[in-house]
Amino acid sequence: MNYGVTSRKGFYLDLFYVIFFDYLILLIGFYAFTSTVEYFFKELLGVFGITKYILWDMQDVSFLIQFLVVFLLLDLLQFFGHFLFYRIDLLWKFHKIHPAQEELGFAFTRHFHWAEYLTFKPLLYLPFMTLNFSVSEFIAIYLWVGYGFTFFSHCNVRVPWKWMNYLLITPETHYWHHAKNRPEGRRYAVNFASTTTIWDHLFGLFYLPQEDTLSPDLGIDDQKNIPHTFIGQMIHPFKELFDTQKKKHSPQSVKKLKKK
Ligand SMILES: [Zn+2]
């Protein structure tokens, strides 16, 4: 964690990601894609003759209940989605440009592949649709709930209140999420929280060493294969997908199949 805010590796690329995501992807793309998901999902329900899709009209309940339900639901969906990005090979190809970086700072928070924001995130709207929230309300909720915390979790600081690590996402717990060597021989990453750590505790994925150990080395196993430029990182998952398909259909693999 011993590096400056702007002098660390990859700061300017991260800053470009922030501008690219917050203006182009979050403000325009996210809205457009979420509206498209809403349209097609309603059309699909229509095919099956379903016209009533509101299961609980949250516009009629008190603000406190609304806040609690919305906050916990979005937090759970984000946690579960984040977990799937590690477990499903296709999703991992896109997600890994985020954990492939070696030095983190506040600007790193938007260092993602655009496909992640424009495919997975719009789907998160569907449960909110059944609670009678519009696309605009959903995006407002998404930004209000997660915005500050995602920037905070990537900051290069330690929180003075240790108890906070057990309740909310903090740089300390999120740095362990980005650890190159999985702690205590775990096969996959730990600390998948996006806001609260409730789900990590519930599913046994929370990790924070008791003693004040040195911060872990950050990155992933095959990080040397990840390009260092924006365009390179955007193309990389598609290249990997193409290479996998090529290997599957190569004459050698066809021969192997025939032998079986
Ligand atoms: Zn992260």
Coordinates of C-alpha atoms and ligand atoms in Angstrom, one line a residue:
M1 CA 0.0 0.0 0.0
N2 CA 3.1 2.2 -0.1
Y3 CA 2.5 4.3 -3.2
G4 CA 1.1 7.8 -4.0
V5 CA -2.4 8.6 -5.2
T6 CA -1.3 9.7 -8.7
S7 CA 2.2 8.1 -8.9
R8 CA 1.0 4.6 -8.6
K9 CA 1.0 2.1 -11.5
G10 CA -1.9 2.6 -13.8
F11 CA -3.4 5.8 -12.2
Y12 CA -4.1 7.7 -15.5
L13 CA -5.6 4.6 -17.2
D14 CA -7.9 4.2 -14.2
L15 CA -8.9 7.9 -14.4
F16 CA -9.8 7.4 -18.0
Y17 CA -12.0 4.5 -17.0
V18 CA -13.8 6.7 -14.4
I19 CA -14.6 9.3 -17.1
F20 CA -15.5 6.7 -19.7
F21 CA -17.8 4.8 -17.3
D22 CA -19.5 7.6 -15.4
Y23 CA -20.4 9.6 -18.5
L24 CA -20.7 7.3 -21.4
I25 CA -21.6 3.9 -19.8
L26 CA -23.4 4.8 -16.6
L27 CA -25.3 7.9 -17.8
I28 CA -26.2 6.9 -21.3
G29 CA -25.5 3.2 -21.9
F30 CA -26.8 1.8 -18.6
Y31 CA -30.1 3.7 -19.0
A32 CA -30.5 2.6 -22.6
F33 CA -29.7 -1.1 -22.0
T34 CA -31.8 -1.3 -18.8
S35 CA -34.8 0.1 -20.8
T36 CA -34.2 -2.4 -23.5
V37 CA -34.1 -5.3 -20.9
E38 CA -37.4 -3.9 -19.5
Y39 CA -39.0 -3.8 -22.9
F40 CA -38.0 -7.3 -23.9
F41 CA -38.8 -8.8 -20.6
K42 CA -42.4 -7.3 -20.7
E43 CA -42.7 -8.6 -24.3
L44 CA -41.6 -12.1 -23.2
L45 CA -44.1 -12.1 -20.3
G46 CA -46.8 -11.0 -22.8
V47 CA -46.1 -14.1 -25.0
F48 CA -47.1 -16.2 -22.0
G49 CA -50.1 -14.0 -21.4
I50 CA -48.7 -12.4 -18.2
T51 CA -49.5 -8.7 -18.0
K52 CA -49.3 -8.2 -14.2
Y53 CA -45.7 -8.3 -13.2
I54 CA -45.8 -6.2 -10.0
L55 CA -45.5 -8.6 -7.0
W56 CA -45.3 -5.9 -4.3
D57 CA -46.1 -2.3 -5.0
M58 CA -43.3 -0.5 -3.0
Q59 CA -44.7 2.9 -3.9
D60 CA -47.3 2.3 -1.2
V61 CA -45.0 1.5 1.7
S62 CA -43.2 3.8 4.1
F63 CA -39.8 5.2 3.2
L64 CA -38.0 3.2 5.9
I65 CA -39.3 -0.1 4.6
Q66 CA -38.6 1.0 1.0
F67 CA -35.0 1.9 2.0
L68 CA -34.3 -1.4 3.8
V69 CA -35.8 -3.6 1.1
V70 CA -34.1 -1.8 -1.7
F71 CA -30.7 -1.6 0.0
L72 CA -30.6 -5.2 1.0
L73 CA -32.0 -6.5 -2.3
L74 CA -29.5 -4.6 -4.4
D75 CA -26.7 -5.5 -2.1
L76 CA -27.6 -9.2 -2.3
L77 CA -27.9 -9.1 -6.1
Q78 CA -24.5 -7.4 -6.5
F79 CA -22.9 -9.9 -4.2
F80 CA -24.3 -12.9 -6.0
G81 CA -23.5 -11.4 -9.4
H82 CA -19.9 -10.6 -8.3
F83 CA -19.6 -14.2 -7.1
L84 CA -20.8 -15.6 -10.4
F85 CA -18.2 -13.5 -12.3
Y86 CA -15.6 -15.6 -10.5
R87 CA -17.2 -18.9 -10.9
I88 CA -18.4 -18.9 -14.5
D89 CA -15.6 -19.0 -17.0
L90 CA -17.2 -16.8 -19.7
L91 CA -18.0 -14.1 -17.1
W92 CA -14.5 -14.3 -15.6
K93 CA -12.9 -13.6 -19.0
F94 CA -14.6 -10.2 -18.9
H95 CA -14.3 -9.5 -15.1
K96 CA -10.6 -10.3 -14.7
I97 CA -9.3 -7.1 -16.1
H98 CA -10.5 -5.6 -12.8
P99 CA -8.6 -7.8 -10.4
A100 CA -5.6 -8.1 -12.8
Q101 CA -4.2 -4.8 -11.6
E102 CA -1.4 -4.6 -9.1
E103 CA -1.9 -1.2 -7.4
L104 CA -5.2 0.2 -6.4
G105 CA -6.5 3.7 -5.6
F106 CA -9.8 5.6 -5.6
A107 CA -9.7 6.0 -9.4
F108 CA -9.5 2.3 -9.9
T109 CA -13.1 1.8 -9.0
R110 CA -14.4 1.9 -12.6
H111 CA -11.6 -0.3 -14.1
F112 CA -14.1 -2.8 -15.6
H113 CA -15.0 -4.1 -19.0
W114 CA -18.0 -2.2 -20.5
A115 CA -19.7 -5.5 -21.2
E116 CA -20.1 -6.1 -17.5
Y117 CA -22.0 -2.9 -17.1
L118 CA -24.2 -3.3 -20.1
T119 CA -25.1 -6.9 -19.9
F120 CA -25.2 -8.0 -16.3
K121 CA -26.1 -4.8 -14.5
P122 CA -29.2 -4.0 -16.5
L123 CA -30.6 -7.5 -15.6
L124 CA -30.5 -6.4 -11.9
Y125 CA -33.4 -4.1 -12.7
L126 CA -35.9 -7.1 -13.2
P127 CA -36.5 -7.8 -9.5
F128 CA -37.0 -4.0 -9.0
M129 CA -39.5 -4.0 -11.8
T130 CA -41.6 -6.4 -9.8
L131 CA -41.5 -3.9 -6.9
N132 CA -42.9 -1.2 -9.2
F133 CA -39.8 0.9 -9.6
S134 CA -39.1 2.6 -12.9
V135 CA -35.8 2.3 -14.8
S136 CA -34.9 5.9 -13.7
E137 CA -35.7 5.1 -10.1
F138 CA -33.6 1.9 -10.3
I139 CA -30.6 3.8 -11.7
A140 CA -30.9 6.5 -9.1
I141 CA -31.0 3.7 -6.4
Y142 CA -28.1 2.0 -7.9
L143 CA -26.0 5.2 -7.9
W144 CA -27.0 6.3 -4.5
V145 CA -26.5 3.0 -2.8
G146 CA -23.2 2.0 -4.4
Y147 CA -21.4 5.1 -5.7
G148 CA -19.6 6.3 -2.6
F149 CA -18.8 2.8 -1.4
T150 CA -17.2 1.5 -4.6
F151 CA -14.8 4.5 -4.7
F152 CA -14.1 4.1 -0.9
S153 CA -13.3 0.4 -1.2
H154 CA -10.5 0.9 -3.7
C155 CA -8.9 3.8 -1.8
N156 CA -5.3 3.3 -0.6
V157 CA -6.1 3.9 3.1
R158 CA -6.7 2.0 6.3
V159 CA -9.9 2.6 8.3
P160 CA -9.1 3.6 11.9
W161 CA -12.3 1.8 13.2
K162 CA -11.6 -1.9 13.0
W163 CA -15.2 -2.9 13.7
M164 CA -16.2 -1.3 10.4
N165 CA -14.3 -4.0 8.4
Y166 CA -16.8 -6.6 9.8
L167 CA -19.9 -4.6 8.8
L168 CA -19.3 -2.7 5.6
I169 CA -16.9 -3.0 2.7
T170 CA -13.6 -1.2 3.4
P171 CA -10.3 -0.9 1.5
E172 CA -8.8 -3.5 3.9
T173 CA -11.3 -6.2 3.2
H174 CA -11.5 -5.3 -0.5
Y175 CA -7.7 -5.5 -0.9
W176 CA -7.9 -9.1 0.4
H177 CA -10.5 -9.7 -2.3
H178 CA -7.9 -8.5 -4.8
A179 CA -5.2 -10.7 -3.3
K180 CA -3.1 -12.6 -5.9
N181 CA -2.6 -15.6 -3.6
R182 CA -5.8 -16.8 -2.2
P183 CA -5.6 -16.6 1.6
E184 CA -5.4 -19.9 3.6
G185 CA -5.4 -22.0 0.5
R186 CA -8.9 -20.9 -0.6
R187 CA -9.7 -21.8 -4.2
Y188 CA -11.5 -18.6 -5.1
A189 CA -11.5 -15.0 -3.9
V190 CA -12.9 -13.8 -0.6
N191 CA -14.9 -10.7 0.4
F192 CA -17.4 -10.3 -2.5
A193 CA -19.3 -7.5 -0.7
S194 CA -20.3 -4.4 -2.5
T195 CA -21.7 -2.5 0.5
T196 CA -22.4 -4.6 3.6
T197 CA -20.5 -7.7 4.5
I198 CA -23.6 -9.6 5.7
W199 CA -23.6 -12.0 2.7
D200 CA -19.9 -12.7 3.0
H201 CA -20.4 -13.7 6.7
L202 CA -23.5 -15.8 5.8
F203 CA -21.8 -17.7 3.0
G204 CA -18.5 -18.1 4.7
L205 CA -16.6 -15.9 2.3
F206 CA -15.5 -13.2 4.7
Y207 CA -11.7 -13.0 5.3
L208 CA -9.6 -10.6 7.3
P209 CA -6.5 -11.7 9.2
Q210 CA -6.6 -11.1 12.9
E211 CA -3.1 -9.8 13.2
D212 CA -2.2 -6.7 11.3
T213 CA -0.5 -8.6 8.4
L214 CA 1.1 -6.8 5.5
S215 CA -1.3 -6.0 2.7
P216 CA -1.4 -8.9 0.1
D217 CA 0.2 -8.8 -3.3
L218 CA -2.5 -7.9 -5.7
G219 CA -3.4 -9.3 -9.1
I220 CA -4.3 -12.6 -10.8
D221 CA -2.4 -15.7 -11.9
D222 CA -2.4 -14.9 -15.6
Q223 CA -2.0 -11.1 -15.3
K224 CA 1.0 -11.0 -17.6
N225 CA -1.4 -11.8 -20.4
I226 CA -3.6 -8.8 -19.7
P227 CA -2.7 -5.8 -21.9
H228 CA -1.8 -2.4 -20.4
T229 CA -3.9 -0.2 -22.7
F230 CA -7.6 0.6 -22.7
I231 CA -8.2 -0.8 -26.2
G232 CA -6.1 -3.9 -25.4
Q233 CA -8.2 -4.6 -22.3
M234 CA -11.5 -4.1 -24.1
I235 CA -10.5 -6.6 -26.8
H236 CA -8.8 -9.1 -24.5
P237 CA -11.9 -11.1 -23.4
F238 CA -13.1 -11.5 -27.0
K239 CA -9.6 -12.6 -28.1
E240 CA -9.6 -15.2 -25.3
L241 CA -13.1 -16.4 -26.3
F242 CA -12.0 -16.7 -30.0
D243 CA -8.8 -18.6 -29.0
T244 CA -10.9 -21.0 -26.9
Q245 CA -13.3 -21.7 -29.8
K246 CA -10.3 -22.1 -32.2
K247 CA -8.7 -24.7 -29.8
K248 CA -12.0 -26.6 -29.5
H249 CA -12.3 -26.9 -33.3
S250 CA -8.7 -27.4 -34.1
P251 CA -7.9 -30.6 -36.1
Q252 CA -6.0 -32.0 -33.1
S253 CA -9.0 -31.7 -30.7
V254 CA -11.3 -33.2 -33.4
K255 CA -8.9 -36.2 -33.7
K256 CA -9.0 -36.6 -29.9
L257 CA -12.8 -36.6 -30.0
K258 CA -12.9 -39.2 -32.8
K259 CA -10.5 -41.5 -30.8
K260 CA -13.0 -41.5 -27.9
Ligands
ZN1 ZN -12.3 -4.1 -6.8

